[in-house]
Every structure is written in C-alpha cells, then in structure tokens.
Short mmCIF file of C-alpha atoms in Angstrom, two decimals:
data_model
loop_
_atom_site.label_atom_id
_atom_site.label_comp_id
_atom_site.label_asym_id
_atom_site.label_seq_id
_atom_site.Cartn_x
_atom_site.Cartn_y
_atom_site.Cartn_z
CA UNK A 1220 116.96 120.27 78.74
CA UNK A 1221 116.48 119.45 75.24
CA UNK A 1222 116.26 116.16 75.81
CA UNK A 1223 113.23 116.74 78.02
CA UNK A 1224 111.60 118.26 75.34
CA UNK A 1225 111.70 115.72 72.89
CA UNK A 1226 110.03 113.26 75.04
CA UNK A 1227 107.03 111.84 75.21
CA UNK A 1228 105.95 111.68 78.40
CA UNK A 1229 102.90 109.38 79.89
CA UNK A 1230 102.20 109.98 83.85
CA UNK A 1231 99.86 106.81 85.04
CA UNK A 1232 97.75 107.70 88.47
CA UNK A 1233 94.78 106.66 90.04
CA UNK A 1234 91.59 108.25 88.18
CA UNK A 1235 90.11 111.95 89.28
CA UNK A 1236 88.01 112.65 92.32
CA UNK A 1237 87.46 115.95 94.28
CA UNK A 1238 87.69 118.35 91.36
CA UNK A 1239 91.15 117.09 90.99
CA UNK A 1240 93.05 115.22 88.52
CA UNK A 1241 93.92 112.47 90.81
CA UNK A 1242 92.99 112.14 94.57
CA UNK A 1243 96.17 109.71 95.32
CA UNK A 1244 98.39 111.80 97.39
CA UNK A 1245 101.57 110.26 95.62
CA UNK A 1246 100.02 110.71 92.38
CA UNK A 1247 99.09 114.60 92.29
CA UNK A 1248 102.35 115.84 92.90
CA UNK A 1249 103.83 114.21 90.33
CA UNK A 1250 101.78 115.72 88.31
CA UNK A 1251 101.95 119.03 89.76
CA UNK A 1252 105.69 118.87 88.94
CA UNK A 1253 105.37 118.02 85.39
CA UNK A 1254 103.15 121.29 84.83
CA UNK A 1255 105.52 123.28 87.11
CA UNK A 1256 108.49 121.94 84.28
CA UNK A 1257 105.90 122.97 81.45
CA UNK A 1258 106.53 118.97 80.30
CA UNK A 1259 103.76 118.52 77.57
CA UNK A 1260 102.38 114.72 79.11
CA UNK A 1261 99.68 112.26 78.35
CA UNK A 1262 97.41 111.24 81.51
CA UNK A 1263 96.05 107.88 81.93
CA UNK A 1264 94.21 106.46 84.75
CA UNK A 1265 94.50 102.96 86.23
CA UNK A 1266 92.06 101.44 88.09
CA UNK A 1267 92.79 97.71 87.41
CA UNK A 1268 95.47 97.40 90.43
CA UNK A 1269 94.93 100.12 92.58
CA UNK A 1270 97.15 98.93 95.22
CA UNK A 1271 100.46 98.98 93.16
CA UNK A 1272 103.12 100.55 94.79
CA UNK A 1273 104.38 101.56 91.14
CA UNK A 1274 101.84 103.94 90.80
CA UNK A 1275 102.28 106.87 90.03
CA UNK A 1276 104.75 106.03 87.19
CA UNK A 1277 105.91 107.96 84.11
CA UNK A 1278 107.17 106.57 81.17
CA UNK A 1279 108.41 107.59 77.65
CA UNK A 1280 109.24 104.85 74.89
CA UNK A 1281 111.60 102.02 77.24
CA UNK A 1282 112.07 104.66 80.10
CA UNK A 1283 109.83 104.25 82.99
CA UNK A 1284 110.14 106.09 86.55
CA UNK A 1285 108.05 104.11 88.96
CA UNK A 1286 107.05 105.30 92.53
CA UNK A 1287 108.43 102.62 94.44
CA UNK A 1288 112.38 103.47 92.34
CA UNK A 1289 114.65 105.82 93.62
CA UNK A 1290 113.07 107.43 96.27
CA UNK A 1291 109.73 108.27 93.87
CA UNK A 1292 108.98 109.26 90.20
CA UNK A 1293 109.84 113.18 90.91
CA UNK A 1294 113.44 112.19 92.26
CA UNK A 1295 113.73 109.60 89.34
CA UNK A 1296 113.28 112.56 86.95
CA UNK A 1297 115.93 114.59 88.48
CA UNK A 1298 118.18 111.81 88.64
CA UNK A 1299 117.86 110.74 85.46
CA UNK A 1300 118.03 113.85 83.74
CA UNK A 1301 114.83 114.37 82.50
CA UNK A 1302 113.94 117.93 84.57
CA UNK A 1303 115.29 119.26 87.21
CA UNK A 1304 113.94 122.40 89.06
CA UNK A 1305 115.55 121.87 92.05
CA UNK A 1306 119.07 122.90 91.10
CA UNK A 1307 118.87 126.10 92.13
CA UNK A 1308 117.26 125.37 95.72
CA UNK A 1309 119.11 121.50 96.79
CA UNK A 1310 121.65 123.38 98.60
CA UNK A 1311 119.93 125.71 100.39
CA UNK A 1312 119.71 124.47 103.99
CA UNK A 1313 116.04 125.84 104.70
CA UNK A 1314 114.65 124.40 101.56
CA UNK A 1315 115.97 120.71 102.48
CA UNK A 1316 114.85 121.18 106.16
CA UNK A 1317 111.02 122.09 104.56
CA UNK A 1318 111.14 119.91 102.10
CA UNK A 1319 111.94 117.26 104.53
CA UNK A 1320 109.27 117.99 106.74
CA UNK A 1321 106.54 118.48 104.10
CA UNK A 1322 107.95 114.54 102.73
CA UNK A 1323 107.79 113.39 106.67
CA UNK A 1324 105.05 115.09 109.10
CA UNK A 1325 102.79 116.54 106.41
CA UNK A 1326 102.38 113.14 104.60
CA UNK A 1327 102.15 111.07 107.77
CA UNK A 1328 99.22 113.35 108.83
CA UNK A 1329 97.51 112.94 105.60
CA UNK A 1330 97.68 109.71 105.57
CA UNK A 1331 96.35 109.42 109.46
CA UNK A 1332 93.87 111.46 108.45
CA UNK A 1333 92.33 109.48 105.52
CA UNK A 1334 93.18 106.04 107.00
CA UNK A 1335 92.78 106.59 110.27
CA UNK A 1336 90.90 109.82 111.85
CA UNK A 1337 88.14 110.06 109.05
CA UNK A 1338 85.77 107.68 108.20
CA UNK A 1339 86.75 105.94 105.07
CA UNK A 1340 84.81 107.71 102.75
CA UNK A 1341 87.44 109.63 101.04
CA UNK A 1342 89.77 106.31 100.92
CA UNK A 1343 87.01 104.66 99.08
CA UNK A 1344 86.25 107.28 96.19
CA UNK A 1345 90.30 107.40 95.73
CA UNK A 1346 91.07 103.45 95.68
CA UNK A 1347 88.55 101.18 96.45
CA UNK A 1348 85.03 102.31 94.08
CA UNK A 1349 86.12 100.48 91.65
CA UNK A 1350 86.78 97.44 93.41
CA UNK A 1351 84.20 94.63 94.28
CA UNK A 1352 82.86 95.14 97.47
CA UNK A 1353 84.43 92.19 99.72
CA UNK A 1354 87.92 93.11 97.91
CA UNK A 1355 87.48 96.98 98.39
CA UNK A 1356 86.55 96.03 102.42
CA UNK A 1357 89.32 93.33 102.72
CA UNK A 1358 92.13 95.91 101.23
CA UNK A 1359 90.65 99.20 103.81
CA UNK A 1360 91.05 97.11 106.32
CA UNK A 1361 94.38 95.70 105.62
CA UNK A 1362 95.67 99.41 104.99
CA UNK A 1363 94.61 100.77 108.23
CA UNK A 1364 96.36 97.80 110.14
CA UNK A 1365 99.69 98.42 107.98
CA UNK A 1366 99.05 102.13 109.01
CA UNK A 1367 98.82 101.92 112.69
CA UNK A 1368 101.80 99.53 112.85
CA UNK A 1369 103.57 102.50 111.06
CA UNK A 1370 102.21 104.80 113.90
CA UNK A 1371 102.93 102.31 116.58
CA UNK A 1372 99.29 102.91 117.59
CA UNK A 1373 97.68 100.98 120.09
CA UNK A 1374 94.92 101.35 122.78
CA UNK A 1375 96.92 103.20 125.46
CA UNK A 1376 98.93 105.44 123.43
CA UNK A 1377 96.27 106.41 120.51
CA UNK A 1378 95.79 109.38 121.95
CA UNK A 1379 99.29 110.81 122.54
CA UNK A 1380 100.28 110.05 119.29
CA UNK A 1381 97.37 111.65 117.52
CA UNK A 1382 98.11 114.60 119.59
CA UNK A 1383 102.11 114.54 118.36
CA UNK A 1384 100.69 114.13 114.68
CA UNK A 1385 98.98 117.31 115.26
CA UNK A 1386 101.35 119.35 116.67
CA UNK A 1387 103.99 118.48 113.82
CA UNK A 1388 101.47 119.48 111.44
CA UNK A 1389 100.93 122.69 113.14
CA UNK A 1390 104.74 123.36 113.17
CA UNK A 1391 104.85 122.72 109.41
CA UNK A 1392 102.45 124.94 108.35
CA UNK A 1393 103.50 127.81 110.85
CA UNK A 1394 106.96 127.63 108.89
CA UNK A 1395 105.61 126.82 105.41
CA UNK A 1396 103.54 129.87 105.73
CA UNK A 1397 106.18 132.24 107.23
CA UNK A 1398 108.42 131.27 104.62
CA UNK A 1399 105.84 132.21 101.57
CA UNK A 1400 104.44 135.03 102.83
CA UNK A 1401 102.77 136.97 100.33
CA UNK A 1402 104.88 135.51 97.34
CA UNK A 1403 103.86 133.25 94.75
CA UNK A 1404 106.22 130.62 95.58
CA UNK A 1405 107.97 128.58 98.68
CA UNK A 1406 111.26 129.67 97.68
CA UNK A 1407 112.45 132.05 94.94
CA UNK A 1408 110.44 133.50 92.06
CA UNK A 1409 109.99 129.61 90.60
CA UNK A 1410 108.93 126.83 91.86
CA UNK A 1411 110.72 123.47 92.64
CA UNK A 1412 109.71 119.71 94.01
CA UNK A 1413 108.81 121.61 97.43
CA UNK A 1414 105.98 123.44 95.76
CA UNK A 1415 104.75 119.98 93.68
CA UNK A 1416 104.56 118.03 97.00
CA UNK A 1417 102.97 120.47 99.06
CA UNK A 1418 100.43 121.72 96.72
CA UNK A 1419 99.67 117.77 96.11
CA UNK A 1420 99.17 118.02 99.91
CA UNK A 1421 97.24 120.99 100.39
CA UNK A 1422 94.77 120.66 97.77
CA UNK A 1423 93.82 116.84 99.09
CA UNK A 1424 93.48 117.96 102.52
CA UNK A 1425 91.31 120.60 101.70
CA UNK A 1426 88.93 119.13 98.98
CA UNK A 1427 89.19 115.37 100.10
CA UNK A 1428 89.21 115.58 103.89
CA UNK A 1429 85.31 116.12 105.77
CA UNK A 1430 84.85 119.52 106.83
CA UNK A 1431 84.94 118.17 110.31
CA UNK A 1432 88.82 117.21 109.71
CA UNK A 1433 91.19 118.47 112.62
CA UNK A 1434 93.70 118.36 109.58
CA UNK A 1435 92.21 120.60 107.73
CA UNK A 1436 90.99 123.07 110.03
CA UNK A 1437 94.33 123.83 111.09
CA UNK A 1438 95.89 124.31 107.28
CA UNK A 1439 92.35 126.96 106.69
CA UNK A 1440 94.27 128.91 109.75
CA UNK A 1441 96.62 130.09 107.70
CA UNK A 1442 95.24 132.31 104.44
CA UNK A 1443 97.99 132.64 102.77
CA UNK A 1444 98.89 128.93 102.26
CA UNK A 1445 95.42 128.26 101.47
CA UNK A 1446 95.13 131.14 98.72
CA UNK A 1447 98.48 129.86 97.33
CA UNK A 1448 97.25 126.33 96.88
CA UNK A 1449 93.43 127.63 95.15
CA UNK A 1450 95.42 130.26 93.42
CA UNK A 1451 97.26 127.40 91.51
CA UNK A 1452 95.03 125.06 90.93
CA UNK A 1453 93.13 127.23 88.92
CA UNK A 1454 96.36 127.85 86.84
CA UNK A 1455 97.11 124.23 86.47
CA UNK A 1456 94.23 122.55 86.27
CA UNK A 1457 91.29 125.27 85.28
CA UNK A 1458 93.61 126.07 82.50
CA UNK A 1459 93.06 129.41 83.42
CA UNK A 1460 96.83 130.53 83.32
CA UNK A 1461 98.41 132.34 79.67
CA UNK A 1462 100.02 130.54 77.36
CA UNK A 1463 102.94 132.43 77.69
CA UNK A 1464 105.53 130.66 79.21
CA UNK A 1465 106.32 132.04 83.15
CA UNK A 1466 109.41 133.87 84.01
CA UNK A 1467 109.99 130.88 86.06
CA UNK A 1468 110.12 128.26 83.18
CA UNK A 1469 112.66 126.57 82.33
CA UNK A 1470 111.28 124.30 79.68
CA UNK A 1471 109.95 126.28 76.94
CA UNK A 1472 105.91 125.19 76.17
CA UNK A 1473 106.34 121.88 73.08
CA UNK A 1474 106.06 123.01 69.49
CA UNK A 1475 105.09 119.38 68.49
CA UNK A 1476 101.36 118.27 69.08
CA UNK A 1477 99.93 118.91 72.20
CA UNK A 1478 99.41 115.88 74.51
CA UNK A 1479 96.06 115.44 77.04
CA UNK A 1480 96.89 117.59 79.23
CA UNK A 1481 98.74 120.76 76.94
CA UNK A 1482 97.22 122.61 74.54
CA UNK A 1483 98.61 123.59 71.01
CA UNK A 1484 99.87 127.24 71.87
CA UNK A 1485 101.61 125.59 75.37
CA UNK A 1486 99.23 126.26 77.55
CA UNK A 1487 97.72 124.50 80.30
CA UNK A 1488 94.33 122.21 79.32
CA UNK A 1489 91.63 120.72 81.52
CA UNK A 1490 93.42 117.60 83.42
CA UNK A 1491 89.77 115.93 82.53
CA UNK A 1492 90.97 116.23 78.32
CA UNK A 1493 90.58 112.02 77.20
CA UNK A 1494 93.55 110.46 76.26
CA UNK A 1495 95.02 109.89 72.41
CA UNK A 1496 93.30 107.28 71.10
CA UNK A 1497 95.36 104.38 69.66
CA UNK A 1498 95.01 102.36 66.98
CA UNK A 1499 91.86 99.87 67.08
CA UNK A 1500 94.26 96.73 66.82
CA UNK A 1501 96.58 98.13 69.31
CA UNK A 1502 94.03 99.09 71.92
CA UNK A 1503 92.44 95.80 71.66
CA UNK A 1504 95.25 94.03 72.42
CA UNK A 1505 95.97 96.01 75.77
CA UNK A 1506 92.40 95.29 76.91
CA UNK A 1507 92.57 91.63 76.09
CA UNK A 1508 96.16 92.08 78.25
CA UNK A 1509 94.37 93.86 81.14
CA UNK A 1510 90.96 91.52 81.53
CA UNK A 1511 94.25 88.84 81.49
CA UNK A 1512 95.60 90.37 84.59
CA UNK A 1513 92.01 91.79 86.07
CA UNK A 1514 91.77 87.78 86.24
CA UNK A 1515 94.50 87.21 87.91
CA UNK A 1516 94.46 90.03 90.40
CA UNK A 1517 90.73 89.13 91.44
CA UNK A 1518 91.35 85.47 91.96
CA UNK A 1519 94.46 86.44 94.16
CA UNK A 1520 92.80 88.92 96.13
CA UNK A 1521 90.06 86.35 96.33
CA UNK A 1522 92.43 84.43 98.01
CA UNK A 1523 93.21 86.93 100.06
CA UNK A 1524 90.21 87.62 101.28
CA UNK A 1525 89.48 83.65 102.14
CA UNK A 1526 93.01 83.80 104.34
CA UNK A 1527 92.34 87.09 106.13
CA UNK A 1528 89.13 86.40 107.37
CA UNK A 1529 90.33 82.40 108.63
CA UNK A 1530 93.08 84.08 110.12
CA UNK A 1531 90.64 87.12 111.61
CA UNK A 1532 87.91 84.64 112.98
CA UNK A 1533 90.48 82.41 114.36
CA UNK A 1534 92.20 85.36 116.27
CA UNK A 1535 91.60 85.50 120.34
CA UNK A 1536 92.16 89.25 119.74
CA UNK A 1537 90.41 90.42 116.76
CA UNK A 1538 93.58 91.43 115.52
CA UNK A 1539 96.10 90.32 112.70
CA UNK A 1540 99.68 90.60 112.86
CA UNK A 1541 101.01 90.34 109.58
CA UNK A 1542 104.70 89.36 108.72
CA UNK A 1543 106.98 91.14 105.59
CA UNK A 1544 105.70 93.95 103.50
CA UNK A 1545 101.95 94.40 102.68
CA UNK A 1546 101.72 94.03 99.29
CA UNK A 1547 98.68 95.12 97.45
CA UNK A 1548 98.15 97.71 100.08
CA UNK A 1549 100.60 100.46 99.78
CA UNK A 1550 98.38 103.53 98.30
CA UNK A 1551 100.53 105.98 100.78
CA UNK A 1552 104.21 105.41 101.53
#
C-alpha cells in the first residue's frame, strides 16, 4: 500500500450534475471507491468526447486504467496493485452473488430507466448539453437503439420485459437491504467495490431519475438503503466527515499536498474544488491539442449524422439495424 500512496492519481469523468460530482453511472463509482481507499486524487471533467468508452479513466504519470480495460477502472486498480479493499470480502460467497447482481440487474435497470422509461432529460444534462444540437439528437437516438437491442425489446414483448427489469430490481434491493440492515456498510465494518458501485447507483437513481420513476419509487421503499446512500454522500462529497482517518481505512489520509478533491489535514473536500492549474505554456498546448481533436470529432459525427438520417429516411420501417459495436455511443456498458 505504499505504493498507492505515493501516487498521483487523476480520475477523468463526465462533468457534475444533480448535486453530484459526476452524473455518469460508470463514472461515480469510481470515484466513490477512491474516497472509500482515502486515495488523495485530482478530478477533471471531459466534455470534448462524451461518448468514449474510456471514460471514466484514472491515470498517474504513464499508468492509465481506462473503463473499457480489464473489466473497468475499479478492477484495473485491484489488479494492478494500486488499492484493493476487496481482499477481505472476494471470497465470501454472498458478497460475489450481490456484487454480481448490483454489476448485472441494478445497472441494466438504470440504464432502462434513463434511456429508455424516462424521457431523456436526465441523459441530456449527463452527456449530450454540451453537444451541438443535431449531434446531441443523432447520439440519444443511436443509444436508445443500441439499448433496446441489448434488451431484445421490441413491440410485442416491451412490456414483459419491462416487467422482468422490475422485478430483478425489486429482488436486489430486498437483499441489499436485508443484508445492511442498520449497519453502516454492505458487508463488514469497511467498505469494499460493492459499496462504490451501489452507492454510484443509488444516489443517480434517486437525484437523476423524475420523481415519477418506477425505479426509484421502489429503491425509496426501503429506508434503510436510502439513509445509507444520503448518509454518505454527505461524508464524501459535503465534506462533512472528520479528518480522522475511519477505522475502516486502510490507506492512511496523504501527508504531501492535497489534490482537488482532499484537503491538507486528509479530509474529504467539496468534489466541486477546481483543478491545479498548470503551467500557462503547458495548458495552452493541451487546448490547442483538444480544439485539434474537437475538430475532428465534430466533422466525424457530422458525418454521422449525414449517414444515419440517409439510412433512417430510406428505411421502410423507421428503424436502423446497425452492424459491429456502436462506437461513440457507449455512456453505459
């Protein structure tokens, strides 16, 4: 663990919505995780590509953990020994089961939810606001094809499957919630990657899904989940909790400089802190290198958008089937 401490860390999301540091449900519990390992981290947002399936991605000096490696950034980090708080729980046969069902139902109803069930104005302040207009429509409704291909949804069985969704969701939290109880965390006195991905969870369905969400309804039936997630968000993002380090750390807080999101005596800041400025010189040479690529990624998605709608007018269906992998579309895996 002491090379964990000596690194720099950098954690690249989407930018903040919803009172939250990032509204990208691959994104926030990355980030979650990092505060759980009491990691001292820089956060930067990107909003140039916001359809890379890299993002979120961490990096310090040449190393860089990239969402689309290794089964995600958080198992990257374990792998590659840069923190691990799951030793303690990856052989426990109940914490695989939930963690497996958190990583399967939970984020395929979250991601029917915001793509497909809701309207698409959470979708839009998360990815697409900072897109032009015909690019931010053209992406939406490339995503919610790729999603109901993933769902197998079509006009006769829409409603069966929505219904399955639901009742998987239902299941998880019924377990997830018998298993806290009235402790602090899922498992154990600590927490571990099954904490970081459903409190990533949790807090998106309840701030970024409509009030009228079936999804969200049925995670406010159960208190204590939903006073577990509130209870620590305020702790890692109001920067409410001490700066003593928890029981349940097992990275002591940084004695160097703090970064954007830890403060000096190792506590936890306001997510919202700006990044460390860097040099003039330097910083003007990445923005030359990202209007370079902002170029590039327009014109192509320009492109896009010119091929889509040929192939959509020209359709006897209204619909698209699209062949290989949808590139420039995968915000949720």
């Amino acid at each position: 663990m002491e090379e964990s401490r000596e690194r720099k860390l950098t954690l690249v999301t989407t930018k903040p919505c919803f009172g939250l540091p990032t509204g990208c449900s691959n994104c926030l519990p990355v980030y979650f995780y990092l505060k759980f390992a009491r990691l001292p981290f820089d956060l930067y947002f990107h909003s140039t590509f916001p359809d890379s399936d890299q993002i979120p991605f961490v990096e310090s000096d040449s190393y860089v953990a990239y969402n689309n490696e290794k089964g995600g950034v958080i198992d990257c980090l374990r792998e590659d020994g840069i923190v691990d708080l799951d030793s303690d729980f990856s052989t426990i046969p109940e914490w695989i089961s939930m963690k497996a069902m958190v990583s399967s139902w939970l984020v395929d109803a979250l991601v029917y939810e915001l793509w497909i069930a809701s309207d698409k104005t959470s979708v839009q302040k998360i990815y697409l606001s900072d897109l032009p207009w015909p690019i931010g429509t053209i992406l939406y409704l490339k995503k919610t094809l790729s999603v109901k291909r993933h769902f197998g949804i079509t006009d006769e069985n829409s409603e069966r499957i929505e219904t399955e969704i639901y009742r998987k969701a239902s299941l998880a939290y019924g377990a997830l919630s018998t298993q806290l109880g009235d402790g602090s965390f899922l498992f154990g006195d600590r927490p571990s990657s099954l904490d970081a991905l459903f409190l990533g969870h949790a807090l998106i369905a309840l701030r970024a899904l409509p009030d009228a969400s079936v999804l969200k309804s049925k995670l406010l039936d159960f208190s204590n989940l939903v006073k577990y997630a509130e209870q620590l968000r305020t702790e890692l993002i109001d920067g409410s909790a001490q700066s003593a380090a928890p029981a349940w750390s097992k990275v002591p807080p940084s004695d160097g400089h703090p970064s954007s999101s830890t403060d000096k005596s190792g506590g936890f800041s306001n997510w919202s802190s700006k990044p460390k400025s860097k040099p003039k010189k330097e910083r003007s040479e990445e923005e030359k290198k990202f209007r370079r690529r902002a170029k590039y990624f327009l014109g192509a998605q320009l492109v896009s958008v010119l091929v889509f709608l040929s192939l959509f007018s020209g359709s006897d269906t209204g619909e698209v089937d699209y062949d290989g992998d949808d590139d420039g579309v995968d915000y949720l895996d």
